[in-house]
Amino acid sequence: MEYSKTFKQKSFSCSLSESIDINLKQHLLREDGQEDLTFALWIPSEGKNRYTAIIKEVIIPENGDRNVHGNVSYNYEYLLRVCRIALKKGCGVALLHSHPISSGWQGMSEDDESTEMKTFVNAFSTTSLPFVGMTLGNDGYWSSRIWYYGKNETIAYKWSESVKVVGKNLKPFFNDRVLPAIKPNGQTIRTVNVWGEDNNDDITRLKIGIIGLGSVGSVVCEMLARMGISKFVLIDFDTVEEHNLDRLCGAFKTDIGKRKIDVIKRNIEKSSTSNDLKIEKIDKHIADEAAYRLSLDCDVLFSCVDKPWGRYILNHIAYAHLIPVIDGGISIEFDNNKNLNFADWTVHTATPGRPCLHCLNAYHSSDVELEKQGLLEDTSYIQGLPDNHHLKNRENISPFSFNLASMEVLHFMALLTNLVEPEYYGEQKYRFKHGFLSRNYEIKCADHCDFANNIGIGDSIFKLFI
Ligand SMILES: [Zn+2]
Ligand SMILES: [Zn+2]
């Protein structure tokens, strides 16, 4: 069977948005202390090495759909109704239930196992998709597994490595047996003192993708390596050129002509404080399917690209695949006498609950089309633009990009730790000319925004975007 091969090769994870998480907890964590259950629909998000089920829609039981008494059970008609909806919408079926007297990652009781096995057989026969079982502990801790036909049509399941709740904050729940915590060491004592062991356990187990390894991306990598991040994915198709050396962290004259992914990998290895460093890399544009799928293995992405097409794709990934994207850009303008008019740099986190990169004007849709046609690499086209055109001003200096990189990593900390007020981490802009940081946390996505209206759609419209 196709899925036995998939789950032999790939790890498994689940994601859900903050709003679905709130909805589920209201239903499953009952005041009377009884177990409860609900069905939900899920959509695949398939990375190179990880298969993620995104919980897309909850179908709360109606009167008569389940019996709440000790071990909760559902009525067959409820399952049939959910299977029909799942088939119509092209989704898989998930069954979620609560364990009101235990906390942390939950195992399965014999009852759980036999219920889920029977549910899988019914769900698969209708949807031809695997079935997802999830359990909620009384402390709000999620756990999950996926059921499929293994070798010789035997029924098999695989535990997930994590369940992630994604919104203004990213809250991962890890399965310690599949993805054990990475112990802090003597090099990271001061770091762990700042954010605490619990945050350290979460942050060092995440896989972080950096797309674009120019001045900002190279500094982000340097900081993450020293902070103990252990799993990196590097995506960039460029080589080091002489004019990069004024601001490319970890690159030297002898690196001219080498691929940026190799130079930055070497630098991460030198700077890393992790006991268990793993770096994957690919020299492709994010629009290439191999790079796109590798990015879907990540838990957080840094958008350090300097062109619009990459931002557009990453914006899609942030909402459709529930992988937060931290993006920044530097904007510089000169007057006719080549004097600096202004230099501003902006940082924002694209994630459900915050405005997307399109609504923030982090890129222009018309420029995406120009880039696809190759015009942004066409020097005669760029030369023909007016002097103050935003596509023409590519000047930069290391303090600008190092400062922006630091602001991006602060957004990463805001996303993952409870150390800051997340409300204040909307768009931030540093204005060099006037020496102050402005912030705007009131922008929202437009009502008709395609990204905000397609949260958690996973792979369902992949072809439209590439
Ligand atoms: Zn149970
Ligand atoms: Zn938007």
JSON list of C-alpha atoms in Angstrom, two decimals, residues 291-365:
[
{"chain": "A", "resi": 291, "resn": "ALA", "atom": "CA", "xyz": [12.59, 23.08, -2.07]},
{"chain": "A", "resi": 292, "resn": "TYR", "atom": "CA", "xyz": [8.89, 23.68, -1.39]},
{"chain": "A", "resi": 293, "resn": "ARG", "atom": "CA", "xyz": [8.44, 20.17, 0.07]},
{"chain": "A", "resi": 294, "resn": "LEU", "atom": "CA", "xyz": [11.59, 20.53, 2.19]},
{"chain": "A", "resi": 295, "resn": "SER", "atom": "CA", "xyz": [10.18, 23.75, 3.66]},
{"chain": "A", "resi": 296, "resn": "LEU", "atom": "CA", "xyz": [7.00, 21.86, 4.66]},
{"chain": "A", "resi": 297, "resn": "ASP", "atom": "CA", "xyz": [9.16, 19.75, 7.01]},
{"chain": "A", "resi": 298, "resn": "CYS", "atom": "CA", "xyz": [9.86, 22.91, 9.05]},
{"chain": "A", "resi": 299, "resn": "ASP", "atom": "CA", "xyz": [8.05, 24.34, 12.09]},
{"chain": "A", "resi": 300, "resn": "VAL", "atom": "CA", "xyz": [9.04, 27.98, 11.50]},
{"chain": "A", "resi": 301, "resn": "LEU", "atom": "CA", "xyz": [10.38, 29.65, 8.34]},
{"chain": "A", "resi": 302, "resn": "PHE", "atom": "CA", "xyz": [12.50, 32.77, 8.01]},
{"chain": "A", "resi": 303, "resn": "SER", "atom": "CA", "xyz": [11.76, 34.58, 4.77]},
{"chain": "A", "resi": 304, "resn": "CYS", "atom": "CA", "xyz": [15.08, 36.26, 3.95]},
{"chain": "A", "resi": 305, "resn": "VAL", "atom": "CA", "xyz": [14.47, 36.41, 0.22]},
{"chain": "A", "resi": 306, "resn": "ASP", "atom": "CA", "xyz": [14.97, 39.70, -1.59]},
{"chain": "A", "resi": 307, "resn": "LYS", "atom": "CA", "xyz": [12.42, 39.12, -4.33]},
{"chain": "A", "resi": 308, "resn": "PRO", "atom": "CA", "xyz": [8.59, 38.97, -4.43]},
{"chain": "A", "resi": 309, "resn": "TRP", "atom": "CA", "xyz": [7.90, 35.45, -5.80]},
{"chain": "A", "resi": 310, "resn": "GLY", "atom": "CA", "xyz": [9.52, 33.74, -2.82]},
{"chain": "A", "resi": 311, "resn": "ARG", "atom": "CA", "xyz": [7.54, 35.95, -0.41]},
{"chain": "A", "resi": 312, "resn": "TYR", "atom": "CA", "xyz": [4.32, 35.10, -2.22]},
{"chain": "A", "resi": 313, "resn": "ILE", "atom": "CA", "xyz": [4.94, 31.35, -1.88]},
{"chain": "A", "resi": 314, "resn": "LEU", "atom": "CA", "xyz": [6.02, 31.65, 1.75]},
{"chain": "A", "resi": 315, "resn": "ASN", "atom": "CA", "xyz": [2.88, 33.69, 2.49]},
{"chain": "A", "resi": 316, "resn": "HIS", "atom": "CA", "xyz": [0.85, 30.80, 1.10]},
{"chain": "A", "resi": 317, "resn": "ILE", "atom": "CA", "xyz": [2.75, 28.28, 3.25]},
{"chain": "A", "resi": 318, "resn": "ALA", "atom": "CA", "xyz": [2.20, 30.34, 6.43]},
{"chain": "A", "resi": 319, "resn": "TYR", "atom": "CA", "xyz": [-1.60, 30.16, 6.19]},
{"chain": "A", "resi": 320, "resn": "ALA", "atom": "CA", "xyz": [-2.33, 27.07, 4.08]},
{"chain": "A", "resi": 321, "resn": "HIS", "atom": "CA", "xyz": [0.20, 24.84, 5.87]},
{"chain": "A", "resi": 322, "resn": "LEU", "atom": "CA", "xyz": [0.19, 26.52, 9.31]},
{"chain": "A", "resi": 323, "resn": "ILE", "atom": "CA", "xyz": [3.94, 27.14, 9.32]},
{"chain": "A", "resi": 324, "resn": "PRO", "atom": "CA", "xyz": [4.63, 30.65, 10.67]},
{"chain": "A", "resi": 325, "resn": "VAL", "atom": "CA", "xyz": [6.85, 32.79, 8.43]},
{"chain": "A", "resi": 326, "resn": "ILE", "atom": "CA", "xyz": [9.00, 35.56, 9.88]},
{"chain": "A", "resi": 327, "resn": "ASP", "atom": "CA", "xyz": [9.68, 38.07, 7.13]},
{"chain": "A", "resi": 328, "resn": "GLY", "atom": "CA", "xyz": [11.63, 41.28, 6.91]},
{"chain": "A", "resi": 329, "resn": "GLY", "atom": "CA", "xyz": [12.66, 43.78, 4.28]},
{"chain": "A", "resi": 330, "resn": "ILE", "atom": "CA", "xyz": [14.90, 46.81, 3.94]},
{"chain": "A", "resi": 331, "resn": "SER", "atom": "CA", "xyz": [13.72, 49.81, 1.98]},
{"chain": "A", "resi": 332, "resn": "ILE", "atom": "CA", "xyz": [16.18, 52.51, 0.93]},
{"chain": "A", "resi": 333, "resn": "GLU", "atom": "CA", "xyz": [15.67, 55.59, -1.23]},
{"chain": "A", "resi": 334, "resn": "PHE", "atom": "CA", "xyz": [18.07, 58.20, -2.59]},
{"chain": "A", "resi": 335, "resn": "ASP", "atom": "CA", "xyz": [17.34, 61.64, -4.02]},
{"chain": "A", "resi": 336, "resn": "ASN", "atom": "CA", "xyz": [18.48, 62.81, -7.46]},
{"chain": "A", "resi": 337, "resn": "ASN", "atom": "CA", "xyz": [21.91, 63.76, -6.06]},
{"chain": "A", "resi": 338, "resn": "LYS", "atom": "CA", "xyz": [22.32, 60.24, -4.65]},
{"chain": "A", "resi": 339, "resn": "ASN", "atom": "CA", "xyz": [21.87, 61.41, -1.06]},
{"chain": "A", "resi": 340, "resn": "LEU", "atom": "CA", "xyz": [20.05, 59.02, 1.26]},
{"chain": "A", "resi": 341, "resn": "ASN", "atom": "CA", "xyz": [16.37, 59.99, 1.56]},
{"chain": "A", "resi": 342, "resn": "PHE", "atom": "CA", "xyz": [15.53, 57.24, 4.01]},
{"chain": "A", "resi": 343, "resn": "ALA", "atom": "CA", "xyz": [16.43, 53.72, 5.10]},
{"chain": "A", "resi": 344, "resn": "ASP", "atom": "CA", "xyz": [13.74, 51.71, 6.88]},
{"chain": "A", "resi": 345, "resn": "TRP", "atom": "CA", "xyz": [13.55, 48.05, 7.73]},
{"chain": "A", "resi": 346, "resn": "THR", "atom": "CA", "xyz": [10.39, 46.21, 8.62]},
{"chain": "A", "resi": 347, "resn": "VAL", "atom": "CA", "xyz": [9.70, 42.89, 10.32]},
{"chain": "A", "resi": 348, "resn": "HIS", "atom": "CA", "xyz": [6.46, 40.92, 10.69]},
{"chain": "A", "resi": 349, "resn": "THR", "atom": "CA", "xyz": [5.33, 37.37, 11.41]},
{"chain": "A", "resi": 350, "resn": "ALA", "atom": "CA", "xyz": [2.84, 35.91, 8.95]},
{"chain": "A", "resi": 351, "resn": "THR", "atom": "CA", "xyz": [0.65, 33.43, 10.82]},
{"chain": "A", "resi": 352, "resn": "PRO", "atom": "CA", "xyz": [-3.09, 32.88, 11.39]},
{"chain": "A", "resi": 353, "resn": "GLY", "atom": "CA", "xyz": [-4.35, 35.71, 13.60]},
{"chain": "A", "resi": 354, "resn": "ARG", "atom": "CA", "xyz": [-1.89, 38.20, 12.11]},
{"chain": "A", "resi": 355, "resn": "PRO", "atom": "CA", "xyz": [-2.01, 40.02, 8.76]},
{"chain": "A", "resi": 356, "resn": "CYS", "atom": "CA", "xyz": [-0.44, 38.29, 5.76]},
{"chain": "A", "resi": 357, "resn": "LEU", "atom": "CA", "xyz": [2.52, 39.56, 3.72]},
{"chain": "A", "resi": 358, "resn": "HIS", "atom": "CA", "xyz": [0.25, 40.57, 0.86]},
{"chain": "A", "resi": 359, "resn": "CYS", "atom": "CA", "xyz": [-2.03, 42.72, 3.04]},
{"chain": "A", "resi": 360, "resn": "LEU", "atom": "CA", "xyz": [1.07, 44.21, 4.71]},
{"chain": "A", "resi": 361, "resn": "ASN", "atom": "CA", "xyz": [2.42, 45.20, 1.26]},
{"chain": "A", "resi": 362, "resn": "ALA", "atom": "CA", "xyz": [5.57, 43.17, 1.92]},
{"chain": "A", "resi": 363, "resn": "TYR", "atom": "CA", "xyz": [5.50, 42.39, -1.81]},
{"chain": "A", "resi": 364, "resn": "HIS", "atom": "CA", "xyz": [3.49, 43.57, -4.82]},
{"chain": "A", "resi": 365, "resn": "SER", "atom": "CA", "xyz": [1.55, 40.95, -6.79]}
]
